[in-house]
Coordinates of C-alpha atoms and ligand atoms in Angstrom, one line a residue:
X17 CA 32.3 -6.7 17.4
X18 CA 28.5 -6.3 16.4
X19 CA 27.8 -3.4 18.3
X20 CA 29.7 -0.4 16.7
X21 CA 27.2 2.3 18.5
X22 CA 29.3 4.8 19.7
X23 CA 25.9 6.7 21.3
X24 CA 25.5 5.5 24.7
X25 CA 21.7 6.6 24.3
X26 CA 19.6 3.1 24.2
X27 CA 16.9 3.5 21.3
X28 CA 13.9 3.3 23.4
X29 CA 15.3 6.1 25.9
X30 CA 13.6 8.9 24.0
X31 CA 10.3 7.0 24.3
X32 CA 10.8 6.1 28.0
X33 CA 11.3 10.2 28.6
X34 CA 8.2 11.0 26.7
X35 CA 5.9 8.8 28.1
X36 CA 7.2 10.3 31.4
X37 CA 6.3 13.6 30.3
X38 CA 3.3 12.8 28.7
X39 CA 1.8 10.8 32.2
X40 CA 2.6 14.6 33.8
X41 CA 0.5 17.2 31.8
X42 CA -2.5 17.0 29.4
X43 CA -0.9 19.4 27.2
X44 CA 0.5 18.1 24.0
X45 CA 2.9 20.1 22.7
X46 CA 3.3 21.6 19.3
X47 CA 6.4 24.2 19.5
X48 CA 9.7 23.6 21.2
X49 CA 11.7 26.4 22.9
X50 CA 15.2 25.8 23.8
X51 CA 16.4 29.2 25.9
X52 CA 20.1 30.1 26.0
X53 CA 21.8 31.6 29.0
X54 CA 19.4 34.5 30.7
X55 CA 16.6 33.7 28.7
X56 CA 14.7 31.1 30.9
X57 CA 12.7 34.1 32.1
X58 CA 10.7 32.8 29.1
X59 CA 9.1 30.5 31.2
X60 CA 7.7 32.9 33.8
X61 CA 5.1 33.8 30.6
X62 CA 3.7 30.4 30.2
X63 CA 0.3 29.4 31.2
X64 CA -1.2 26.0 32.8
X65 CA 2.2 25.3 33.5
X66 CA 3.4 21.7 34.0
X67 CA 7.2 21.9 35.6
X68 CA 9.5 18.9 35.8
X69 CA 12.8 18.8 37.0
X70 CA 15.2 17.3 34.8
X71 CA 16.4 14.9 37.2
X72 CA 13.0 13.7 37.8
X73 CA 12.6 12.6 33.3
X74 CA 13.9 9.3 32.6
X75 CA 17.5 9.2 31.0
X76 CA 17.4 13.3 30.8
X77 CA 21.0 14.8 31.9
X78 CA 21.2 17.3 34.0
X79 CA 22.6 20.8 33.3
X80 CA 25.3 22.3 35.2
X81 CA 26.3 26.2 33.9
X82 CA 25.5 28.9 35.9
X83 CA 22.7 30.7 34.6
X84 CA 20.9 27.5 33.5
X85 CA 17.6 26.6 36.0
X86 CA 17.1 22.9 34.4
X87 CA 13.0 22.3 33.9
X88 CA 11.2 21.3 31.1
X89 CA 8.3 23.1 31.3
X90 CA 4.7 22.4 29.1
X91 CA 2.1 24.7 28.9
X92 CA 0.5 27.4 26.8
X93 CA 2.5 30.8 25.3
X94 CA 0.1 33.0 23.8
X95 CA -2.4 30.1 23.6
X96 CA 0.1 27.9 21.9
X97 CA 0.7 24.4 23.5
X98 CA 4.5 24.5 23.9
X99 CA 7.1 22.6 26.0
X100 CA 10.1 24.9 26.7
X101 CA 13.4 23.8 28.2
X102 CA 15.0 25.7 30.6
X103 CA 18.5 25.2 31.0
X104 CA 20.4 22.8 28.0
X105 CA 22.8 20.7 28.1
X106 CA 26.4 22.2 26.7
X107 CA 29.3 19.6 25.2
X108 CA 31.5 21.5 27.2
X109 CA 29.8 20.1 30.3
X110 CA 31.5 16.7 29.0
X111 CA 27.9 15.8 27.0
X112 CA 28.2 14.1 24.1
X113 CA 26.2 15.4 21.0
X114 CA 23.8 12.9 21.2
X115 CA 23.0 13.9 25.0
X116 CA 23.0 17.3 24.0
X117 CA 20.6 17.0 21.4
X118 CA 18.7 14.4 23.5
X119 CA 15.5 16.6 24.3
X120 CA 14.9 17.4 20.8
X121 CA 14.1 13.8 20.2
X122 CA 11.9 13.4 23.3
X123 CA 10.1 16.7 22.1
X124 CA 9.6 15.0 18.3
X125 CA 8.2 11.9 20.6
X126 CA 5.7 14.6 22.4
X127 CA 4.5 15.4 18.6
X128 CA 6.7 19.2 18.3
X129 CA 6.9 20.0 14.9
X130 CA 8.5 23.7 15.1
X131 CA 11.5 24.1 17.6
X132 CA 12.7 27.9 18.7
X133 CA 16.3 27.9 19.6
X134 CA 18.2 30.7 21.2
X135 CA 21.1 31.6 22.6
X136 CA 23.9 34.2 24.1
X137 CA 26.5 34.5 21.1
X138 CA 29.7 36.9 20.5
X139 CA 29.3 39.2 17.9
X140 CA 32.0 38.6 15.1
X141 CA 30.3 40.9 12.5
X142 CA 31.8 44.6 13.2
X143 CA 28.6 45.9 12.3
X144 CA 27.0 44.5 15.4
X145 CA 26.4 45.2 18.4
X146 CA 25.9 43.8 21.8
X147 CA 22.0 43.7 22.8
X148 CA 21.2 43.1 18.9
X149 CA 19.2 40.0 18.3
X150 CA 20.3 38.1 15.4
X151 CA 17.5 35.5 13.8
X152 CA 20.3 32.5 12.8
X153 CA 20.1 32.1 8.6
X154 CA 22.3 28.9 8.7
X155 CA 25.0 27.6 10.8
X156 CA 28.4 26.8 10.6
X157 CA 29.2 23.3 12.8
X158 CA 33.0 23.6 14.1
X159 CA 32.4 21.3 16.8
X160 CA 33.8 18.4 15.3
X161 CA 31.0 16.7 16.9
X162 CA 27.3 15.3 15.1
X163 CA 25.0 13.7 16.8
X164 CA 23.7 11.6 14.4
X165 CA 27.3 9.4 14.9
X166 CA 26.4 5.7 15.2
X167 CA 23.7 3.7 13.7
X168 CA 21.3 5.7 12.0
X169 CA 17.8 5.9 14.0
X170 CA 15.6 5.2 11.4
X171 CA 12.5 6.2 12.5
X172 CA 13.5 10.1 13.3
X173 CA 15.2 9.9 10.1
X174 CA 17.4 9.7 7.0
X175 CA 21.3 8.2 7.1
X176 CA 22.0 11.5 5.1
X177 CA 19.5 14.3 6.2
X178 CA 19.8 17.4 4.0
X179 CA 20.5 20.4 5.9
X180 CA 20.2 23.1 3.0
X181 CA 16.8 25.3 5.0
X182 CA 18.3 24.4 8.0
X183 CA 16.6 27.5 9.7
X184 CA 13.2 28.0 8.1
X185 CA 12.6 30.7 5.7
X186 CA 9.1 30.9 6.9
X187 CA 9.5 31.0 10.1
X188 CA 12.1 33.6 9.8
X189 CA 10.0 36.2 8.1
X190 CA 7.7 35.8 10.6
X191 CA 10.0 36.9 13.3
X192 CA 10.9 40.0 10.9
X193 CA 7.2 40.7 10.7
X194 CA 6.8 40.5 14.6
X195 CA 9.8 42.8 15.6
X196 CA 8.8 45.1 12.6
X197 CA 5.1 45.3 14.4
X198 CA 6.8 45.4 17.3
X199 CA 9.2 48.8 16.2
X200 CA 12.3 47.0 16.3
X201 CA 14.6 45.1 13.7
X202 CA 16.6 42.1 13.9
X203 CA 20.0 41.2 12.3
X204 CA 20.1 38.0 10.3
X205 CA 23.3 36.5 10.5
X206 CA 25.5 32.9 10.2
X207 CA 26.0 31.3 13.5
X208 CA 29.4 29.5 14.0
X209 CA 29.0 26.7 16.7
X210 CA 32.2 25.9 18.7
X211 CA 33.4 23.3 21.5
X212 CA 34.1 25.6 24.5
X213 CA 34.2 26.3 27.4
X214 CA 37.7 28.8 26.7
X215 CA 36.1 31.7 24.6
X216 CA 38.0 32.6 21.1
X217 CA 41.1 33.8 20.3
X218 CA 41.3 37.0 18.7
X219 CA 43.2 34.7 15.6
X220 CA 40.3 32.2 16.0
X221 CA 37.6 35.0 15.5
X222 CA 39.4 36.6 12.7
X223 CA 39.5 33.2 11.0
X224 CA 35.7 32.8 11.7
X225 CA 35.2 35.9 10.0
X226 CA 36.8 34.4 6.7
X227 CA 34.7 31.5 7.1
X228 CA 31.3 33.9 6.7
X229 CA 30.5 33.6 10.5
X230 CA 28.3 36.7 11.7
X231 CA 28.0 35.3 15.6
X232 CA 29.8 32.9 17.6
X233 CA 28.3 30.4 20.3
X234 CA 28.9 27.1 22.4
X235 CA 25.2 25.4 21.8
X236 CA 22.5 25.3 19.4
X237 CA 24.9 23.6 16.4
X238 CA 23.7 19.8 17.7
X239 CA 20.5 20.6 18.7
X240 CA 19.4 21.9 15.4
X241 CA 21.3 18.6 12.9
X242 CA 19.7 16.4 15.5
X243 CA 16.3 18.4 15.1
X244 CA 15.9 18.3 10.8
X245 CA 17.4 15.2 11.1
X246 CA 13.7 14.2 12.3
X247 CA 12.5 17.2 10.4
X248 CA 11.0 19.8 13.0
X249 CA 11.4 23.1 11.0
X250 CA 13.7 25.3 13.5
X251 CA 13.5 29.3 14.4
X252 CA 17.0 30.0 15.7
X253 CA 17.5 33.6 17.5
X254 CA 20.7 34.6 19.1
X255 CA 21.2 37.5 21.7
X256 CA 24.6 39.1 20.7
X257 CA 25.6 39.4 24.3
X258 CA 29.2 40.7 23.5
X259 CA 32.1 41.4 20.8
X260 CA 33.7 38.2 20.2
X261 CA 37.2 38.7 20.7
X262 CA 39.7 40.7 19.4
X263 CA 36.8 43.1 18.4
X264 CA 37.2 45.4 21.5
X265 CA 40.2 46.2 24.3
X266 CA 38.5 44.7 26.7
X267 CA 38.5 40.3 27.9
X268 CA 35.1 38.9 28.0
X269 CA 33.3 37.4 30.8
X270 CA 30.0 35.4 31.5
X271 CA 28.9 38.5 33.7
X272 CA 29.1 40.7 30.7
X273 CA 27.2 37.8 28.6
X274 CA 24.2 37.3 31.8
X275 CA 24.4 41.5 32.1
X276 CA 24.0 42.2 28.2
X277 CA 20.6 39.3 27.6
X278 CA 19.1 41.2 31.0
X279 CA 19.0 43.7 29.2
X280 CA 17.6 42.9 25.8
X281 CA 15.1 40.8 28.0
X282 CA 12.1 42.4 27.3
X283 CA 12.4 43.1 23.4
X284 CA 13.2 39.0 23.4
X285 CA 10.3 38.2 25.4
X286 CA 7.5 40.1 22.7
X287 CA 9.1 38.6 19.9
X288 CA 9.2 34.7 20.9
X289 CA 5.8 35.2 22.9
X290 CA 4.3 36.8 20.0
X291 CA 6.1 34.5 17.4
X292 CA 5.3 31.1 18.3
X293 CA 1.3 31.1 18.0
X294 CA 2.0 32.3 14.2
X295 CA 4.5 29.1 13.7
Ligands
HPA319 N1 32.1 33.2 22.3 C1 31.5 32.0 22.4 N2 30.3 31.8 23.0 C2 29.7 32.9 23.5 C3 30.2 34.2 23.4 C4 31.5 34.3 22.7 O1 32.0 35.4 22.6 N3 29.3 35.0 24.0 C5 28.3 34.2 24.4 N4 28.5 32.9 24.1

């Protein structure tokens, strides 16, 4: 055997989506946004809007979860040219990492330099509490999954890319400057990815805990490797939508996740549209 690729993603795929995109909108992009379950409302905010239907971008997969609208969407936040997914794709939809992450390679094709990730996560740190927004200071991958598995794409980058500032110093100061202007404060915190779709045990949380994990979550984790792998600095928020489990006498449920980033809504909307023109 010659071909040992074990990513079903042809090479030229990225560039086939892109030039898709690109024939669509005259925007060109600068900032990525990729919104977690709830926050698509994100979108309603942009301006000279281009939407596109996933189905309708060559090789893009199509998202399935409830919650999750799937456009890309290009146009102007604040000013800002941006292209903003709504809807991802999960690995617990039965997507590989590298479909996953597949948009964050068509955005570097589209010229995005700075990607905004965020997300509905369970709150492992006791100190938390649900509605907090937590900027992501590093991440902890317990997927078992990397989406840079396979032959190494040379031209987004390195065989071995270095993942030590994986979420920008920078760019997180400048979110603690905006909700600070803004009268609000942010957590900072370690976000543990994980498989899914079966939340936590109360065990599994407790051993997370150990681990340094502040917030737990079933995206982001492959987005972000597959994003510094081709060096786009990354702004990762999560909306604590819930005690991870164990914390509280309660189960938890995607309505309490959906219920909980309704209602942070409007503090998450100031800080990203008022973050990304300063990125
Ligand atoms: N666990 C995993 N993923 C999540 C959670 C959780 O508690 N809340 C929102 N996404």
């Amino acid at each position: 055997m010659t071909n040992q690729s074990t990513n079903p993603i042809h090479s030229q795929a990225y560039e086939e989506a892109a030039t898709y995109i690109t024939s669509r909108t005259s925007i060109k992009p600068e900032v990525g946004l990729i919104l977690g379950s709830g926050l698509g409302v994100l979108g309603d905010h942009l301006t000279d809007v281009t939407s596109i239907a996933y189905e309708q971008i060559p090789h893009f997969p199509v998202s399935t979860v409830e919650g999750h609208a799937g456009e890309l969407l290009i146009g102007r936040l604040n000013g800002r040219p941006v292209v903003l997914m709504r809807g991802r794709f999960h690995m617990y939809e039965g997507y590989g990492p590298e479909l996953t992450s597949f948009p964050v390679r068509v955005m570097r094709e589209l010229g995005v330099s700075k990607l905004v990730v965020t997300n509905a996560a369970g709150g492992i740190n006791t100190g938390y509490e649900p509605g907090d927004l937590m900027l992501i200071s590093d991440h902890i991958n317990l997927t078992g999954r990397n989406p840079l598995v396979g032959p190494n794409e040379a031209r987004f980058g390195d065989r071995f890319p270095d993942m030590s500032e994986a979420y920008s110093r920078k760019l997180r100061a400048l979110a603690h400057d905006t909700a600070k202007e803004n009268g609000f404060a942010l957590r900072e915190g370690v976000y543990i990815g994980v498989l899914g779709p079966s939340y936590e045990t109360p065990a599994e949380i407790r051993m997370m805990r150990i681990l340094g994990a502040d917030a737990v979550g079933m995206s982001t984790v492959a987005e972000v490797v597959a994003a510094r792998h081709c060096r786009i600095e990354v702004l990762g928020i999560s909306c604590i939508s819930n005690m991870a489990s164990g914390i509280l006498d309660q189960p938890l449920s995607h309505a309490e996740v959906i219920e909980t980033t309704e209602r942070v809504k409007s503090r998450f909307l100031k800080l990203v549209s008022e973050v990304v023109p300063k990125l």
